[in-house]
């Protein structure tokens, strides 16, 4: 029974151990992943964290562009 949910990968999330951990709930399981240290987590979770970080960064860039445009309009 070696499926995608059982495969682990090692990763280090950006930040330091003193920063707040990444927290999320996937399929009614709550995950808390510390930052700045090597951890083994399921591959699907590592991919989910990567995608949500990319989406957050894109949203921040869009927000900055919209705020800049609004300031120019007065």
Coordinates of N, CA, C and O in Angstrom, one line a residue:
X1 N 0.8 -1.2 0.0 CA 0.0 0.0 0.0 C 0.9 1.2 0.0 O 0.8 2.1 0.9
X2 N 1.7 1.4 -1.0 CA 2.6 2.5 -1.1 C 2.1 3.5 -2.1 O 2.4 3.6 -3.3
X3 N 1.1 4.4 -1.7 CA 0.5 5.4 -2.6 C 1.2 6.7 -2.3 O 2.0 6.9 -1.5
X4 N 0.6 7.7 -3.1 CA 1.2 9.1 -3.0 C 1.1 9.7 -1.6 O 2.0 10.4 -1.2
X5 N 0.1 9.3 -0.8 CA -0.1 9.9 0.5 C 0.9 9.3 1.5 O 1.2 9.9 2.5
X6 N 1.6 8.2 1.2 CA 2.5 7.6 2.1 C 4.0 8.0 1.8 O 4.8 7.9 2.6
X7 N 4.2 8.5 0.5 CA 5.6 8.9 0.2 C 6.0 10.2 0.8 O 5.2 11.2 0.8
X8 N 7.2 10.2 1.4 CA 7.7 11.4 2.0 C 8.8 12.0 1.2 O 9.5 11.4 0.4
X9 N 8.9 13.3 1.5 CA 10.0 14.1 0.9 C 10.6 15.0 1.9 O 9.9 15.4 2.9
X10 N 11.9 15.2 1.8 CA 12.5 16.1 2.8 C 12.5 17.5 2.2 O 12.7 17.7 1.0
X11 N 12.2 18.5 3.0 CA 12.1 19.9 2.6 C 12.5 20.8 3.7 O 12.4 20.4 4.9
X12 N 12.8 22.1 3.4 CA 13.0 23.1 4.4 C 12.2 24.3 3.9 O 12.4 24.9 2.9
X13 N 11.2 24.7 4.8 CA 10.4 25.8 4.4 C 11.2 27.1 4.7 O 12.0 27.2 5.7
X14 N 11.0 28.1 3.9 CA 11.6 29.4 4.1 C 11.4 30.0 5.5 O 10.3 29.8 6.1
X15 N 12.3 30.7 6.1 CA 12.2 31.3 7.4 C 13.1 30.6 8.4 O 14.0 29.8 8.0
X16 N 13.0 31.0 9.6 CA 13.8 30.5 10.7 C 12.9 29.7 11.6 O 11.7 29.9 11.7
X17 N 13.5 28.8 12.5 CA 12.7 28.1 13.4 C 11.9 29.0 14.4 O 10.9 28.5 14.9
X18 N 12.3 30.2 14.6 CA 11.6 31.1 15.4 C 10.3 31.7 14.8 O 9.5 32.2 15.5
X19 N 10.2 31.6 13.5 CA 9.0 32.0 12.8 C 7.9 31.1 13.0 O 8.1 29.9 13.4
X20 N 6.7 31.6 12.8 CA 5.5 30.7 12.9 C 5.6 29.6 11.9 O 5.9 29.8 10.8
X21 N 5.2 28.4 12.3 CA 5.2 27.3 11.4 C 4.1 27.4 10.3 O 3.1 28.2 10.5
X22 N 4.2 26.7 9.2 CA 3.1 26.6 8.3 C 2.1 25.7 8.9 O 2.4 24.7 9.4
X23 N 0.8 26.2 8.8 CA -0.3 25.4 9.4 C -1.4 25.2 8.3 O -1.7 26.2 7.6
X24 N -1.9 24.1 8.2 CA -3.0 23.9 7.3 C -3.7 22.6 7.6 O -3.2 21.7 8.2
X25 N -5.0 22.5 7.1 CA -5.8 21.3 7.3 C -6.1 20.7 5.9 O -6.6 21.4 5.0
X26 N -5.7 19.4 5.7 CA -5.9 18.8 4.4 C -6.7 17.5 4.7 O -6.2 16.6 5.5
X27 N -7.8 17.3 4.2 CA -8.6 16.1 4.4 C -8.8 15.8 5.9 O -8.6 14.7 6.4
X28 N -9.2 16.8 6.6 CA -9.5 16.8 8.1 C -8.2 16.4 8.9 O -8.4 16.0 10.1
X29 N -7.0 16.5 8.4 CA -5.8 16.3 9.1 C -5.1 17.6 9.2 O -4.9 18.3 8.2
X30 N -4.8 18.1 10.4 CA -4.1 19.3 10.6 C -2.6 19.1 10.6 O -2.1 18.3 11.3
X31 N -1.9 19.9 9.8 CA -0.5 19.8 9.7 C 0.1 21.1 10.2 O -0.4 22.2 10.0
X32 N 1.2 20.9 10.9 CA 2.0 22.1 11.4 C 3.5 21.8 11.1 O 4.1 20.8 11.6
X33 N 4.0 22.5 10.1 CA 5.4 22.3 9.6 C 6.3 23.4 10.0 O 6.0 24.6 9.6
X34 N 7.3 23.1 10.8 CA 8.2 24.2 11.2 C 9.0 24.7 10.0 O 9.2 24.1 9.0
X35 N 9.5 26.0 10.2 CA 10.3 26.6 9.2 C 11.7 26.6 9.5 O 12.1 26.5 10.7
X36 N 12.6 26.6 8.5 CA 14.0 26.7 8.7 C 14.7 25.5 9.1 O 15.9 25.5 9.4
X37 N 14.1 24.4 9.2 CA 14.7 23.1 9.5 C 14.3 22.0 8.6 O 13.2 22.1 8.0
X38 N 15.1 21.0 8.3 CA 14.8 19.9 7.4 C 13.7 19.0 8.1 O 13.9 18.6 9.2
X39 N 12.6 18.8 7.3 CA 11.6 17.9 7.8 C 11.2 17.0 6.7 O 11.4 17.3 5.5
X40 N 10.6 15.8 7.1 CA 10.1 14.9 6.1 C 8.6 15.0 6.2 O 8.0 14.9 7.3
X41 N 8.0 15.4 5.1 CA 6.5 15.5 5.0 C 6.0 14.8 3.7 O 6.8 14.5 2.8
X42 N 4.7 14.4 3.7 CA 4.2 13.8 2.5 C 4.4 14.7 1.2 O 4.3 15.9 1.3
X43 N 4.7 14.0 0.1 CA 4.9 14.8 -1.1 C 3.7 15.7 -1.5 O 3.9 16.8 -1.9
X44 N 2.5 15.2 -1.3 CA 1.4 16.0 -1.7 C 1.3 17.3 -0.8 O 0.9 18.3 -1.3
X45 N 1.8 17.2 0.4 CA 1.7 18.4 1.3 C 2.8 19.4 0.9 O 2.6 20.6 0.8
X46 N 4.0 18.9 0.5 CA 5.1 19.7 0.0 C 4.6 20.5 -1.2 O 4.8 21.7 -1.4
X47 N 3.9 19.8 -2.1 CA 3.4 20.4 -3.4 C 2.3 21.4 -3.0 O 2.3 22.5 -3.6
X48 N 1.5 21.1 -2.1 CA 0.4 22.0 -1.7 C 1.0 23.3 -1.1 O 0.6 24.4 -1.5
X49 N 2.0 23.2 -0.3 CA 2.6 24.3 0.3 C 3.3 25.2 -0.8 O 3.2 26.4 -0.8
X50 N 4.0 24.5 -1.7 CA 4.6 25.3 -2.8 C 3.6 26.0 -3.6 O 3.8 27.2 -3.9
X51 N 2.5 25.4 -4.0 CA 1.5 26.0 -4.8 C 0.8 27.2 -4.0 O 0.6 28.3 -4.6
X52 N 0.5 27.0 -2.8 CA -0.1 28.1 -2.0 C 0.8 29.3 -1.8 O 0.4 30.4 -1.8
X53 N 2.1 29.0 -1.6 CA 3.1 30.1 -1.5 C 3.2 30.9 -2.8 O 3.2 32.1 -2.8
X54 N 3.2 30.2 -4.0 CA 3.2 30.8 -5.3 C 2.0 31.7 -5.5 O 2.1 32.8 -5.9
X55 N 0.8 31.2 -5.1 CA -0.4 31.9 -5.2 C -0.4 33.2 -4.3 O -0.9 34.2 -4.7
X56 N 0.1 33.0 -3.1 CA 0.2 34.2 -2.2 C 1.1 35.2 -2.8 O 0.7 36.4 -2.8
X57 N 2.2 34.8 -3.3 CA 3.2 35.8 -3.8 C 2.6 36.5 -5.0 O 2.7 37.7 -5.2
X58 N 1.9 35.8 -5.9 CA 1.2 36.4 -7.1 C 0.1 37.4 -6.6 O 0.0 38.5 -7.2
X59 N -0.6 37.0 -5.6 CA -1.7 37.9 -5.1 C -1.1 39.2 -4.5 O -1.6 40.3 -4.7
X60 N 0.1 39.0 -3.8 CA 0.8 40.2 -3.3 C 1.2 41.1 -4.4 O 1.1 42.4 -4.3
X61 N 1.8 40.6 -5.5 CA 2.2 41.4 -6.6 C 1.1 42.1 -7.3 O 1.1 43.3 -7.6
X62 N -0.1 41.4 -7.5 CA -1.2 42.0 -8.0 C -1.8 43.1 -7.1 O -2.1 44.2 -7.6
X63 N -1.8 42.9 -5.9 CA -2.3 43.9 -4.9 C -1.4 45.2 -5.0 O -1.9 46.3 -5.0
X64 N -0.1 45.0 -5.1 CA 0.8 46.1 -5.2 C 0.6 46.9 -6.5 O 0.5 48.1 -6.5
X65 N 0.4 46.2 -7.6 CA 0.1 46.8 -8.9 C -1.2 47.6 -8.8 O -1.3 48.7 -9.3
X66 N -2.2 47.0 -8.3 CA -3.5 47.7 -8.2 C -3.4 48.9 -7.2 O -4.0 50.0 -7.5
X67 N -2.7 48.8 -6.1 CA -2.6 49.9 -5.2 C -1.8 51.1 -5.9 O -2.1 52.2 -5.7
X68 N -0.8 50.7 -6.7 CA 0.0 51.7 -7.4 C -0.9 52.4 -8.4 O -0.8 53.6 -8.5
X69 N -1.7 51.7 -9.1 CA -2.6 52.3 -10.1 C -3.6 53.2 -9.4 O -3.9 54.3 -9.9
X70 N -4.1 52.8 -8.3 CA -5.1 53.6 -7.6 C -4.5 54.9 -7.1 O -5.1 55.9 -7.1
X71 N -3.2 54.8 -6.6 CA -2.6 56.0 -6.2 C -2.4 57.0 -7.3 O -2.5 58.2 -7.2
X72 N -2.1 56.5 -8.5 CA -1.9 57.4 -9.7 C -3.2 58.0 -10.1 O -3.2 59.2 -10.6
X73 N -4.3 57.3 -9.9 CA -5.6 57.9 -10.3 C -6.1 58.9 -9.3 O -6.9 59.7 -9.6
X74 N -5.5 58.9 -8.1 CA -5.8 59.9 -7.1 C -6.8 59.5 -6.2 O -7.5 60.1 -5.5

